[in-house]
Tab-separated table of C-alpha atoms in Angstrom:
chain	number	residue	atom	x	y	z
K	125	MET	CA	0.201	0.121	-0.171
K	126	ARG	CA	3.194	2.202	1.027
K	127	ASP	CA	4.840	1.696	-2.074
K	128	ARG	CA	1.418	2.342	-4.279
K	129	LEU	CA	0.971	5.884	-2.587
K	130	ILE	CA	4.413	6.673	-2.952
K	131	ARG	CA	4.323	5.822	-6.881
K	132	SER	CA	1.330	7.568	-7.027
K	133	LEU	CA	2.902	10.337	-5.845
K	134	TRP	CA	5.732	10.401	-8.178
K	135	ILE	CA	3.545	9.996	-11.206
K	136	ASN	CA	1.556	13.152	-9.849
K	137	LEU	CA	4.697	15.194	-9.464
K	138	ALA	CA	6.110	14.070	-13.007
K	139	ARG	CA	2.752	15.265	-14.462
K	140	ASN	CA	3.124	18.517	-12.867
K	141	VAL	CA	5.977	19.279	-13.994
K	142	LYS	CA	5.002	18.148	-17.772
K	143	PHE	CA	2.328	20.551	-17.511
K	144	LEU	CA	4.548	23.694	-16.686
K	145	GLU	CA	7.027	22.602	-19.426
K	146	ARG	CA	3.901	22.537	-21.769
K	147	GLY	CA	3.144	26.084	-20.423
K	148	ILE	CA	6.588	27.154	-20.931
K	149	ALA	CA	6.614	25.894	-24.750
K	150	ALA	CA	3.264	27.359	-25.493
K	151	ALA	CA	3.804	30.808	-23.466
K	152	GLU	CA	0.299	29.712	-21.974
K	153	VAL	CA	-0.563	30.249	-18.197
K	154	HIS	CA	-3.413	28.003	-18.030
K	155	TYR	CA	-0.976	24.949	-17.646
K	156	THR	CA	0.308	26.583	-14.982
K	157	HIS	CA	-2.659	27.171	-13.186
K	158	ARG	CA	-4.042	23.310	-13.596
K	159	ALA	CA	-0.702	22.096	-11.782
K	160	LEU	CA	-1.606	24.369	-9.165
K	161	ARG	CA	-4.943	23.363	-9.059
K	162	THR	CA	-3.458	19.676	-7.961
K	163	ILE	CA	-1.387	21.059	-4.994
K	164	PHE	CA	-4.144	20.585	-2.376
K	165	PRO	CA	-5.138	17.060	-3.003
K	166	LEU	CA	-1.216	16.576	-3.356
K	167	ARG	CA	-0.539	18.227	-0.131
K	168	LYS	CA	-2.422	15.683	1.924
K	169	ARG	CA	-0.430	12.967	0.877
K	170	LEU	CA	3.007	14.873	0.479
K	171	GLN	CA	6.230	13.106	1.993
K	172	PRO	CA	9.258	14.717	2.517
K	173	GLY	CA	11.506	12.316	1.111
K	174	VAL	CA	9.906	11.847	-2.210
K	175	LEU	CA	9.731	15.445	-2.658
K	176	ALA	CA	13.289	15.615	-2.039
K	177	GLU	CA	14.471	13.132	-4.516
K	178	THR	CA	12.258	15.104	-7.030
K	179	ILE	CA	14.222	18.596	-6.296
K	180	ALA	CA	17.873	16.267	-6.573
K	181	ALA	CA	16.858	15.077	-9.621
K	182	HIS	CA	16.425	18.342	-11.174
K	183	ILE	CA	19.442	19.781	-9.884
K	184	SER	CA	21.961	20.265	-12.426
K	185	LYS	CA	25.200	22.139	-13.299
K	186	ASN	CA	23.616	24.009	-16.258
K	187	ASN	CA	21.078	25.504	-13.867
K	188	SER	CA	21.091	29.397	-13.237
K	189	ARG	CA	22.753	30.481	-9.959
K	190	GLY	CA	19.295	31.339	-8.578
K	191	VAL	CA	17.865	28.158	-9.399
K	192	ALA	CA	20.420	25.998	-8.351
K	193	ASP	CA	20.612	27.622	-4.938
K	194	CYS	CA	16.834	27.082	-4.261
K	195	LEU	CA	16.914	23.751	-5.092
K	196	ARG	CA	20.128	22.711	-3.368
K	197	ARG	CA	18.518	24.576	-0.200
K	198	ALA	CA	15.166	23.040	-0.372
K	199	ALA	CA	16.641	19.372	-0.623
K	200	GLU	CA	18.761	19.785	2.214
K	201	SER	CA	16.358	21.063	4.120
K	202	LEU	CA	14.204	17.932	3.546
K	203	GLY	CA	17.013	15.749	4.731
K	204	GLN	CA	18.987	15.476	1.671
K	205	ALA	CA	22.407	15.341	3.173
K	206	GLN	CA	24.802	17.578	1.051
K	207	ALA	CA	22.625	17.643	-2.220
K	208	SER	CA	24.904	18.033	-5.107
K	209	ASP	CA	24.739	18.422	-8.902
K	210	SER	CA	22.840	15.111	-10.398
K	211	THR	CA	23.786	13.402	-13.951
K	212	ALA	CA	21.074	15.175	-15.294
K	213	THR	CA	21.962	17.694	-18.274
K	214	LYS	CA	18.515	18.987	-18.650
K	215	VAL	CA	18.214	22.769	-17.410
K	216	CYS	CA	15.479	22.984	-14.802
K	217	GLU	CA	13.188	25.954	-15.711
K	218	PRO	CA	12.324	28.544	-12.874
K	219	GLU	CA	8.660	27.620	-13.202
K	220	VAL	CA	9.270	23.991	-12.298
K	221	CYS	CA	12.207	25.220	-9.603
K	222	LEU	CA	9.541	27.588	-7.996
K	223	PHE	CA	6.656	25.280	-7.941
K	224	LEU	CA	8.921	22.669	-5.987
K	225	CYS	CA	9.919	25.314	-3.845
K	226	LEU	CA	6.154	25.980	-3.215
K	227	LEU	CA	5.818	22.323	-2.110
K	228	VAL	CA	8.535	22.677	0.256
K	229	GLN	CA	7.027	25.349	1.928
K	230	LEU	CA	3.799	23.439	2.332
K	231	CYS	CA	5.600	20.800	3.781
K	232	HIS	CA	7.414	22.870	6.391
K	233	LEU	CA	4.105	24.280	7.285
K	234	ASP	CA	2.302	20.834	7.648
K	235	HIS	CA	5.206	20.115	9.889
K	236	ASN	CA	5.227	22.954	12.068
K	237	GLU	CA	8.368	23.947	11.050
K	238	HIS	CA	8.026	27.387	10.623
K	239	GLU	CA	11.524	29.236	11.168
K	240	ARG	CA	13.222	27.193	8.705
K	241	GLY	CA	9.961	27.579	6.449
K	242	ALA	CA	10.499	31.347	6.920
K	243	GLN	CA	14.263	31.392	5.953
K	244	LEU	CA	13.468	29.203	2.914
K	245	SER	CA	10.751	31.372	1.961
K	246	ASP	CA	13.102	34.582	2.043
K	247	LEU	CA	15.246	32.756	-0.444
K	248	PHE	CA	12.525	31.622	-2.567
K	249	VAL	CA	10.952	35.316	-2.860
K	250	GLU	CA	14.465	36.807	-3.459
K	251	THR	CA	15.032	34.627	-6.320
K	252	ALA	CA	11.537	34.803	-7.700
K	253	LEU	CA	11.916	38.617	-7.950
K	254	ASP	CA	15.285	38.529	-9.283
K	255	LEU	CA	13.861	36.558	-12.404
K	256	GLN	CA	10.976	38.670	-13.132
K	257	ARG	CA	9.172	36.551	-15.691
K	258	ARG	CA	5.370	37.129	-16.242
K	259	THR	CA	5.027	33.083	-16.659
K	260	LEU	CA	5.894	33.046	-12.733
K	261	ASP	CA	3.168	35.035	-11.894
K	262	PRO	CA	0.683	32.575	-10.503
K	263	ILE	CA	3.508	30.692	-8.762
K	264	VAL	CA	5.311	33.705	-7.396
K	265	SER	CA	2.119	34.903	-5.623
K	266	ARG	CA	1.274	31.926	-3.655
K	267	ILE	CA	5.062	31.572	-2.719
K	268	ILE	CA	4.588	35.251	-1.206
K	269	PHE	CA	1.402	34.441	0.292
K	270	TYR	CA	3.175	31.516	2.488
K	271	TYR	CA	6.293	33.702	3.136
K	272	SER	CA	4.012	36.115	4.867
K	273	ARG	CA	2.012	33.114	6.502
K	274	PHE	CA	5.562	32.040	8.086
K	275	PHE	CA	6.132	35.449	9.759
K	276	GLU	CA	2.441	35.815	10.868
K	277	VAL	CA	2.667	32.208	12.622
K	278	THR	CA	6.061	33.160	14.508
K	279	GLY	CA	4.547	36.267	15.299
K	280	ARG	CA	7.051	38.581	13.344
K	281	LEU	CA	4.605	39.913	10.753
K	282	ALA	CA	6.210	43.313	11.032
K	283	ASP	CA	9.362	41.981	10.000
K	284	ALA	CA	7.723	40.787	6.467
K	285	ARG	CA	6.993	43.978	5.513
K	286	PRO	CA	9.938	45.361	3.879
K	287	MET	CA	10.099	42.312	1.553
K	288	LEU	CA	6.458	42.577	0.693
K	289	LEU	CA	7.193	46.218	-0.024
K	290	LYS	CA	9.900	45.295	-2.241
K	291	ALA	CA	7.518	42.569	-4.220
K	292	LEU	CA	4.809	45.191	-4.612
K	293	GLN	CA	7.372	47.364	-6.428
K	294	ALA	CA	8.647	44.538	-8.483
K	295	ALA	CA	5.179	43.106	-9.456
K	296	THR	CA	3.932	46.845	-10.178
K	297	LEU	CA	7.256	47.140	-12.801
K	298	THR	CA	6.869	43.741	-14.491
K	299	ASN	CA	3.107	43.697	-14.736
K	300	MET	CA	2.489	40.835	-12.680
K	301	LYS	CA	-0.783	41.209	-11.802
K	302	GLU	CA	-1.769	38.241	-9.830
K	303	THR	CA	1.385	38.917	-7.446
K	304	LYS	CA	0.424	42.581	-7.192
K	305	ALA	CA	-3.343	41.507	-5.954
K	306	MET	CA	-1.610	39.389	-3.378
K	307	VAL	CA	0.824	41.565	-2.067
K	308	LEU	CA	-1.475	44.431	-1.715
K	309	THR	CA	-3.953	42.254	0.182
K	310	LEU	CA	-0.957	40.890	2.133
K	311	LEU	CA	-0.077	44.597	3.283
K	312	LEU	CA	-3.363	45.864	4.016
K	313	ARG	CA	-3.443	42.635	6.471
K	314	ASN	CA	-0.042	43.650	7.805
K	315	TYR	CA	-1.235	46.947	8.433
K	316	LEU	CA	-4.537	46.130	10.182
K	317	ASN	CA	-2.458	43.562	12.322
K	318	TYR	CA	-0.806	46.422	14.035
K	319	LYS	CA	-3.883	48.773	13.797
K	320	LEU	CA	-1.861	51.350	11.468
K	321	TYR	CA	-5.188	52.248	9.474
K	322	ASP	CA	-3.494	55.595	8.400
K	323	GLN	CA	-0.778	53.755	6.509
K	324	ALA	CA	-2.956	51.170	5.168
K	325	GLU	CA	-5.298	53.913	3.841
K	326	ARG	CA	-2.595	55.819	1.986
K	327	LEU	CA	-1.374	52.373	0.283
K	328	ALA	CA	-4.541	51.874	-0.740
K	329	ALA	CA	-5.154	55.382	-2.369
K	330	ARG	CA	-1.455	55.418	-3.836
K	331	SER	CA	-1.719	51.928	-5.583
K	332	SER	CA	-4.638	50.401	-7.884
K	333	PHE	CA	-5.552	46.927	-7.183
K	334	PRO	CA	-5.668	44.835	-10.843
K	335	ALA	CA	-8.959	44.629	-12.367
K	336	ASP	CA	-8.569	41.134	-13.822
K	337	ALA	CA	-7.249	39.499	-10.579
K	338	PRO	CA	-8.913	36.369	-8.970
K	339	ASN	CA	-12.054	36.809	-7.063
K	340	ASN	CA	-10.728	35.352	-4.019
K	341	LEU	CA	-8.037	37.939	-3.897
K	342	LEU	CA	-10.584	40.708	-4.825
K	343	ALA	CA	-12.741	39.410	-1.880
K	344	ARG	CA	-10.205	39.782	0.852
K	345	TYR	CA	-9.012	43.049	-0.726
K	346	LEU	CA	-12.677	44.279	-0.460
K	347	TYR	CA	-13.181	43.157	3.036
K	348	TYR	CA	-9.845	44.652	4.370
K	349	MET	CA	-10.703	48.062	2.304
K	350	GLY	CA	-14.165	47.751	4.418
K	351	ARG	CA	-12.687	47.705	7.777
K	352	ILE	CA	-10.552	50.596	6.693
K	353	GLU	CA	-13.237	52.654	5.510
K	354	ALA	CA	-15.415	51.979	8.863
K	355	VAL	CA	-12.776	52.828	11.061
K	356	GLN	CA	-12.012	56.053	9.009
K	357	LEU	CA	-16.221	56.903	9.208
K	358	ASN	CA	-16.387	56.389	5.481
K	359	TYR	CA	-19.643	54.008	6.128
K	360	SER	CA	-21.114	54.069	2.808
K	361	GLN	CA	-18.023	52.922	0.994
K	362	ALA	CA	-17.690	50.583	3.871
K	363	GLN	CA	-20.809	49.341	2.644
K	364	VAL	CA	-20.033	48.628	-0.293
K	365	HIS	CA	-16.772	47.303	0.128
K	366	LEU	CA	-18.321	44.764	2.299
K	367	LEU	CA	-21.701	43.897	0.298
K	368	GLU	CA	-19.230	43.424	-2.966
K	369	ALA	CA	-16.530	40.695	-0.795
K	370	THR	CA	-19.727	38.962	0.163
K	371	ARG	CA	-21.039	38.531	-3.530
K	372	LYS	CA	-17.668	37.790	-4.659
K	373	ALA	CA	-16.621	35.437	-2.042
K	374	PRO	CA	-17.929	31.713	-3.039
K	375	SER	CA	-20.716	30.625	-1.125
K	376	THR	CA	-19.223	27.284	-0.117
K	377	PRO	CA	-18.150	25.333	3.312
K	378	ALA	CA	-14.592	26.269	2.836
K	379	THR	CA	-15.605	29.650	2.785
K	380	ALA	CA	-17.875	29.989	5.695
K	381	GLY	CA	-15.506	31.448	8.200
K	382	PHE	CA	-14.989	34.579	5.908
K	383	GLN	CA	-18.379	34.730	5.327
K	384	GLN	CA	-19.141	35.084	8.866
K	385	THR	CA	-16.150	37.488	9.653
K	386	VAL	CA	-17.321	39.822	6.695
K	387	HIS	CA	-21.101	39.850	7.823
K	388	LYS	CA	-20.116	40.875	11.709
K	389	ILE	CA	-18.613	44.141	10.206
K	390	TYR	CA	-21.396	44.642	7.705
K	391	VAL	CA	-24.126	44.182	10.426
K	392	ILE	CA	-22.129	47.077	12.288
K	393	VAL	CA	-21.618	49.276	9.528
K	394	GLU	CA	-25.485	48.927	8.482
K	395	LEU	CA	-26.372	50.066	11.979
K	396	LEU	CA	-23.924	52.865	12.171
K	397	MET	CA	-25.485	54.224	8.925
K	398	GLY	CA	-29.106	54.102	10.765
K	399	ASN	CA	-30.224	50.905	8.726
K	400	ILE	CA	-31.604	47.894	10.508
K	401	PRO	CA	-30.346	44.506	8.652
K	402	GLU	CA	-32.860	41.945	7.586
K	403	ARG	CA	-34.096	39.434	9.785
K	404	SER	CA	-33.367	36.695	7.038
K	405	LEU	CA	-29.697	37.634	7.453
K	406	PHE	CA	-29.144	36.215	10.801
K	407	ARG	CA	-31.290	33.184	10.103
K	408	THR	CA	-28.805	31.646	7.413
K	409	PRO	CA	-27.704	28.472	8.791
K	410	VAL	CA	-24.024	29.680	8.445
K	411	LEU	CA	-24.248	32.856	10.162
K	412	LYS	CA	-27.129	32.102	12.863
K	413	LYS	CA	-24.667	31.046	15.296
K	414	PRO	CA	-21.808	33.341	15.049
K	415	LEU	CA	-24.223	36.418	14.531
K	416	GLN	CA	-26.345	35.768	17.720
K	417	PRO	CA	-24.456	38.584	19.646
K	418	TYR	CA	-24.781	40.755	16.400
K	419	PHE	CA	-28.759	39.864	16.265
K	420	GLU	CA	-29.035	40.965	20.042
K	421	LEU	CA	-27.214	44.361	19.224
K	422	THR	CA	-29.694	45.016	16.271
K	423	GLN	CA	-32.375	44.425	18.152
K	424	ALA	CA	-31.015	46.939	21.155
K	425	VAL	CA	-30.207	49.693	18.398
K	426	ARG	CA	-34.081	48.956	16.780
K	427	VAL	CA	-35.936	49.598	19.534
K	428	GLY	CA	-33.846	52.265	20.725
K	429	ASP	CA	-33.051	50.975	24.428
K	430	LEU	CA	-29.812	52.444	25.756
K	431	SER	CA	-30.085	49.822	29.064
K	432	GLN	CA	-30.198	47.042	26.746
K	433	PHE	CA	-27.489	48.233	24.332
K	434	GLN	CA	-25.329	48.283	27.273
K	435	ASP	CA	-25.903	45.115	28.786
K	436	VAL	CA	-25.564	43.341	25.464
K	437	VAL	CA	-22.057	45.235	25.091
K	438	SER	CA	-21.021	43.782	28.687
K	439	ARG	CA	-21.977	40.371	28.217
K	440	TYR	CA	-20.449	39.820	24.873
K	441	GLN	CA	-17.275	42.061	25.269
K	442	ASP	CA	-14.688	39.367	24.854
K	443	GLN	CA	-16.106	38.136	21.810
K	444	PHE	CA	-16.667	42.030	20.308
K	445	LEU	CA	-12.495	42.209	21.249
K	446	LYS	CA	-11.709	38.903	19.640
K	447	ASP	CA	-13.609	39.841	16.721
K	448	GLN	CA	-11.911	43.866	16.396
K	449	VAL	CA	-15.348	45.415	16.342
K	450	LEU	CA	-15.569	46.858	20.197
K	451	ILE	CA	-14.430	50.001	18.759
K	452	LEU	CA	-17.087	50.427	16.183
K	453	ILE	CA	-19.657	48.960	18.411
K	454	GLN	CA	-18.884	52.094	20.647
K	455	ARG	CA	-20.175	54.273	17.949
K	456	LEU	CA	-23.151	52.679	18.397
K	457	ARG	CA	-24.764	54.468	21.432
K	458	HIS	CA	-25.520	57.662	19.867
K	459	ASN	CA	-27.647	55.500	17.084
K	460	VAL	CA	-29.184	53.844	19.725
K	461	ILE	CA	-30.349	57.533	21.281
K	462	LYS	CA	-31.503	58.422	17.844
K	463	ALA	CA	-33.513	55.503	17.001
K	464	GLY	CA	-35.378	56.145	20.415
K	465	ILE	CA	-35.587	59.727	19.644
K	466	ARG	CA	-37.157	58.741	16.462
K	467	SER	CA	-39.614	56.360	17.915
K	468	ILE	CA	-40.708	58.790	20.423
K	469	SER	CA	-41.179	61.303	17.658
K	470	VAL	CA	-43.554	58.723	15.617
K	471	ALA	CA	-45.221	57.924	18.858
K	472	TYR	CA	-45.769	61.282	20.554
K	473	SER	CA	-46.586	64.669	18.772
K	474	ARG	CA	-45.722	66.488	21.887
K	475	ILE	CA	-43.531	65.243	24.746
K	476	SER	CA	-41.386	67.010	27.407
K	477	LEU	CA	-38.064	66.730	27.894
K	478	ARG	CA	-38.369	65.547	31.155
K	479	ASP	CA	-40.338	62.222	29.725
K	480	ILE	CA	-37.610	62.013	26.998
K	481	CYS	CA	-34.822	61.789	29.734
K	482	LEU	CA	-36.636	58.839	31.390
K	483	LYS	CA	-37.178	56.948	28.321
K	484	LEU	CA	-33.839	57.173	27.262
K	485	HIS	CA	-32.230	56.726	30.497
K	486	LEU	CA	-30.476	60.429	30.287
K	487	ASP	CA	-28.450	61.730	32.850
K	488	SER	CA	-30.390	65.709	32.722
K	489	GLU	CA	-32.719	67.275	30.695
K	490	GLU	CA	-30.091	69.109	29.181
K	491	ASP	CA	-28.387	66.177	27.926
K	492	ALA	CA	-31.537	65.311	26.226
K	493	GLU	CA	-32.271	68.829	25.218
K	494	TYR	CA	-28.903	68.823	23.547
K	495	ILE	CA	-29.395	65.341	21.731
K	496	VAL	CA	-32.860	66.420	20.175
K	497	ALA	CA	-31.374	69.421	18.862
K	498	LYS	CA	-28.463	67.656	17.305
K	499	ALA	CA	-31.224	64.777	15.909
K	500	ILE	CA	-33.329	67.612	14.075
K	501	ARG	CA	-30.072	69.281	12.480
K	502	ASP	CA	-29.081	65.914	11.363
K	503	GLY	CA	-32.321	65.170	9.742
K	504	VAL	CA	-33.336	62.565	11.946
K	505	ILE	CA	-36.808	63.729	13.258
K	506	ASP	CA	-38.991	66.521	12.051
K	507	ALA	CA	-39.785	68.594	14.931
K	508	THR	CA	-39.166	71.874	17.356
K	509	ILE	CA	-38.237	72.411	20.467
K	510	ASP	CA	-40.009	74.768	22.810
K	511	HIS	CA	-37.087	75.708	25.330
K	512	GLU	CA	-39.365	77.848	27.588
K	513	LYS	CA	-41.757	75.091	28.280
K	514	GLY	CA	-39.228	72.232	27.953
K	515	PHE	CA	-41.260	70.236	25.032
K	516	VAL	CA	-40.607	69.021	21.831
K	517	LYS	CA	-43.284	68.994	19.521
K	518	SER	CA	-43.487	66.753	15.936
K	519	ALA	CA	-44.242	68.039	12.664
K	520	GLU	CA	-46.928	66.186	10.586
K	521	VAL	CA	-45.773	63.100	8.664
K	522	HIS	CA	-45.304	64.062	4.801
K	523	ASN	CA	-45.988	61.964	2.510
K	524	VAL	CA	-42.573	60.092	1.257
K	525	TYR	CA	-43.645	59.586	-2.618
K	526	GLY	CA	-43.640	63.315	-2.667
K	527	THR	CA	-39.858	63.568	-1.528
K	528	SER	CA	-36.712	62.896	-3.336
K	529	ASP	CA	-36.249	59.331	-1.374
K	530	PRO	CA	-37.592	57.092	-3.878
K	531	GLN	CA	-35.503	58.841	-6.656
K	532	HIS	CA	-32.305	58.346	-4.630
K	533	ALA	CA	-33.304	54.599	-4.050
K	534	PHE	CA	-33.899	54.241	-7.527
K	535	ASP	CA	-30.638	55.540	-8.359
K	536	LYS	CA	-28.733	53.324	-6.031
K	537	ARG	CA	-30.300	50.471	-7.615
K	538	ILE	CA	-29.541	51.358	-11.144
K	539	THR	CA	-25.886	51.996	-10.287
K	540	PHE	CA	-25.381	48.574	-8.769
K	541	CYS	CA	-26.843	46.827	-11.737
K	542	LEU	CA	-24.852	48.730	-14.308
K	543	GLY	CA	-21.777	47.812	-12.074
K	544	LEU	CA	-22.664	44.332	-11.676
K	545	TYR	CA	-23.383	44.280	-15.953
K	546	ASN	CA	-19.994	45.703	-16.323
K	547	GLU	CA	-17.805	43.272	-13.823
K	548	SER	CA	-19.693	40.595	-15.550
K	549	VAL	CA	-18.398	41.460	-18.993
K	550	LYS	CA	-14.724	42.263	-17.672
K	551	SER	CA	-14.791	38.865	-15.947
K	552	MET	CA	-15.401	36.597	-18.763
K	553	ARG	CA	-13.100	34.334	-19.870
K	554	TYR	CA	-11.736	33.254	-23.032
K	555	PRO	CA	-9.752	29.970	-24.404
K	556	GLY	CA	-6.348	30.294	-24.631
K	557	GLY	CA	-3.939	31.021	-27.511
K	558	ASP	CA	-3.529	27.146	-28.577
K	559	HIS	CA	-6.209	26.842	-31.135
K	560	ARG	CA	-5.067	29.756	-33.068
K	561	LYS	CA	-2.089	27.589	-34.238
K	562	GLU	CA	-4.985	25.101	-35.256
K	563	LEU	CA	-6.964	27.752	-37.194
K	564	ALA	CA	-3.459	28.859	-38.799
K	565	TYR	CA	-3.111	25.313	-40.155
K	566	ALA	CA	-6.458	24.859	-41.082
K	567	ASP	CA	-6.229	28.450	-43.085
K	568	GLU	CA	-3.315	27.182	-44.931
K	569	ALA	CA	-5.041	24.035	-45.966
K	570	ILE	CA	-8.087	25.691	-47.174
K	571	LYS	CA	-5.688	28.181	-49.230
K	572	ARG	CA	-3.765	25.279	-50.521
K	573	GLU	CA	-7.055	23.461	-51.778
K	574	ARG	CA	-8.428	26.587	-53.520
K	575	GLU	CA	-5.032	27.036	-55.254
K	576	LEU	CA	-5.004	23.478	-56.158
K	577	ALA	CA	-8.945	23.767	-57.262
K	578	GLN	CA	-8.004	27.044	-59.327
K	579	GLU	CA	-4.830	25.297	-60.982
K	580	ILE	CA	-7.214	22.246	-61.976
K	581	GLU	CA	-10.005	24.754	-63.116
K	582	ASN	CA	-7.254	26.578	-65.528
K	583	GLU	CA	-5.979	23.200	-66.895
K	584	GLU	CA	-9.214	21.815	-68.042
K	585	TYR	CA	-10.392	25.365	-69.499
K	586	ASP	CA	-6.869	24.794	-71.392
K	587	SER	CA	-7.365	21.500	-72.693
K	588	ASP	CA	-11.431	22.582	-73.682
K	589	SER	CA	-9.864	25.630	-75.765
K	590	ASP	CA	-7.298	23.452	-77.536
K	591	ALA	CA	-9.946	20.753	-78.419
K	592	MET	CA	-12.162	23.857	-79.752
K	593	ASP	CA	-9.315	24.951	-82.049
K	594	ASP	CA	-8.555	21.555	-83.184
K	595	ALA	CA	-12.458	20.916	-84.218
K	596	THR	CA	-12.468	24.537	-85.951
K	597	ASP	CA	-9.392	23.350	-88.124
K	598	GLU	CA	-10.829	20.266	-89.134
K	599	ASP	CA	-13.964	22.010	-90.046
K	600	LEU	CA	-12.078	24.298	-92.440
């Protein structure tokens, strides 16, 4: 059984190497993606000994210096004692070398050899950036991801930042779009891990995310941008980013954690904007249990009960700290008060400031007067304050269809539909360039057949003309 598994592993590794070599010869990236898609099933049965022998078979004197150093260090890290040049004369292509290095990273990560993996990853990234080949783009992006992952696991994520910035510069200059998207995402994660929101915002403002990046990277980038915008008080933009992140991410069991994390911040941003999320969101099976604290928080904000809101925050404070949303939840106190004032304004056409103070559990009537005045200025309620008699008088409710609110709602929906259409057109994929050679051969064959048919037709015409001339001479 063990021999069969080892043989199957050898066959899969050799098949992936052939895919990479075929992609290099045809200058097509989809062969590289095809090899990368087999990494995760291959990772479950990856054995260091077999991988070390595969790497040793590609070590040759004809390899370039960077490729030779990577292969030698990778083989030695897997237990290959003093890996030397093999008898192979074939040059190992950089794509094949870095693919094997990626497998070495996964092997060290699965065996909890994080320090050794971080040292090797530093060499792999340096070599990949020095090669500057666009065909390396999908492989380099994954090598940089695990490079950052090693530093994050060891608690030294800040030490990876200089190399990530260097990789961003190299990817931008060489137009490696997938690597650039990956590095931007990792840098934003790096800054947010240390709560450096200003640096993250400047990075996002001065760099452009590739439009044709993979959806998984785009979803993560939008999530990080939503977090940054939420902290920077740009709630409307944060709502757009988080909503797009939930739609770009696939709805599979493997992405359940990402969906839960995004929706936690999305619910808070909705509450900060004065909106109440739909109850169906909290009934989704994947989100029901993780969003239970946020559901109770939403109920407190909807009712406008300040005491209930404070009770929910105190009970789930540890959970909110773990989710890194407590700073946003503390801003909801004003929204709770606004919701309470709005419900009071609808229920009472005239109410004293003293009663408002008691219903909202405020400290004094002066605080109630200040809060009501601010709500009137912000457009939360339509009312007037009688300062002498100490009461608030609500205005008559107007017909909403006589205002511009329906126009803004339709404009928002139309803008979303147009944006969705444009993104769908941009994300359409077309087949690679291999079929062009076949089309060229077919065109040449058709052209030759037409020339041959034309020649045959001309020969028949000439023979018919000669026969007619002969018949004319006989008649004469």
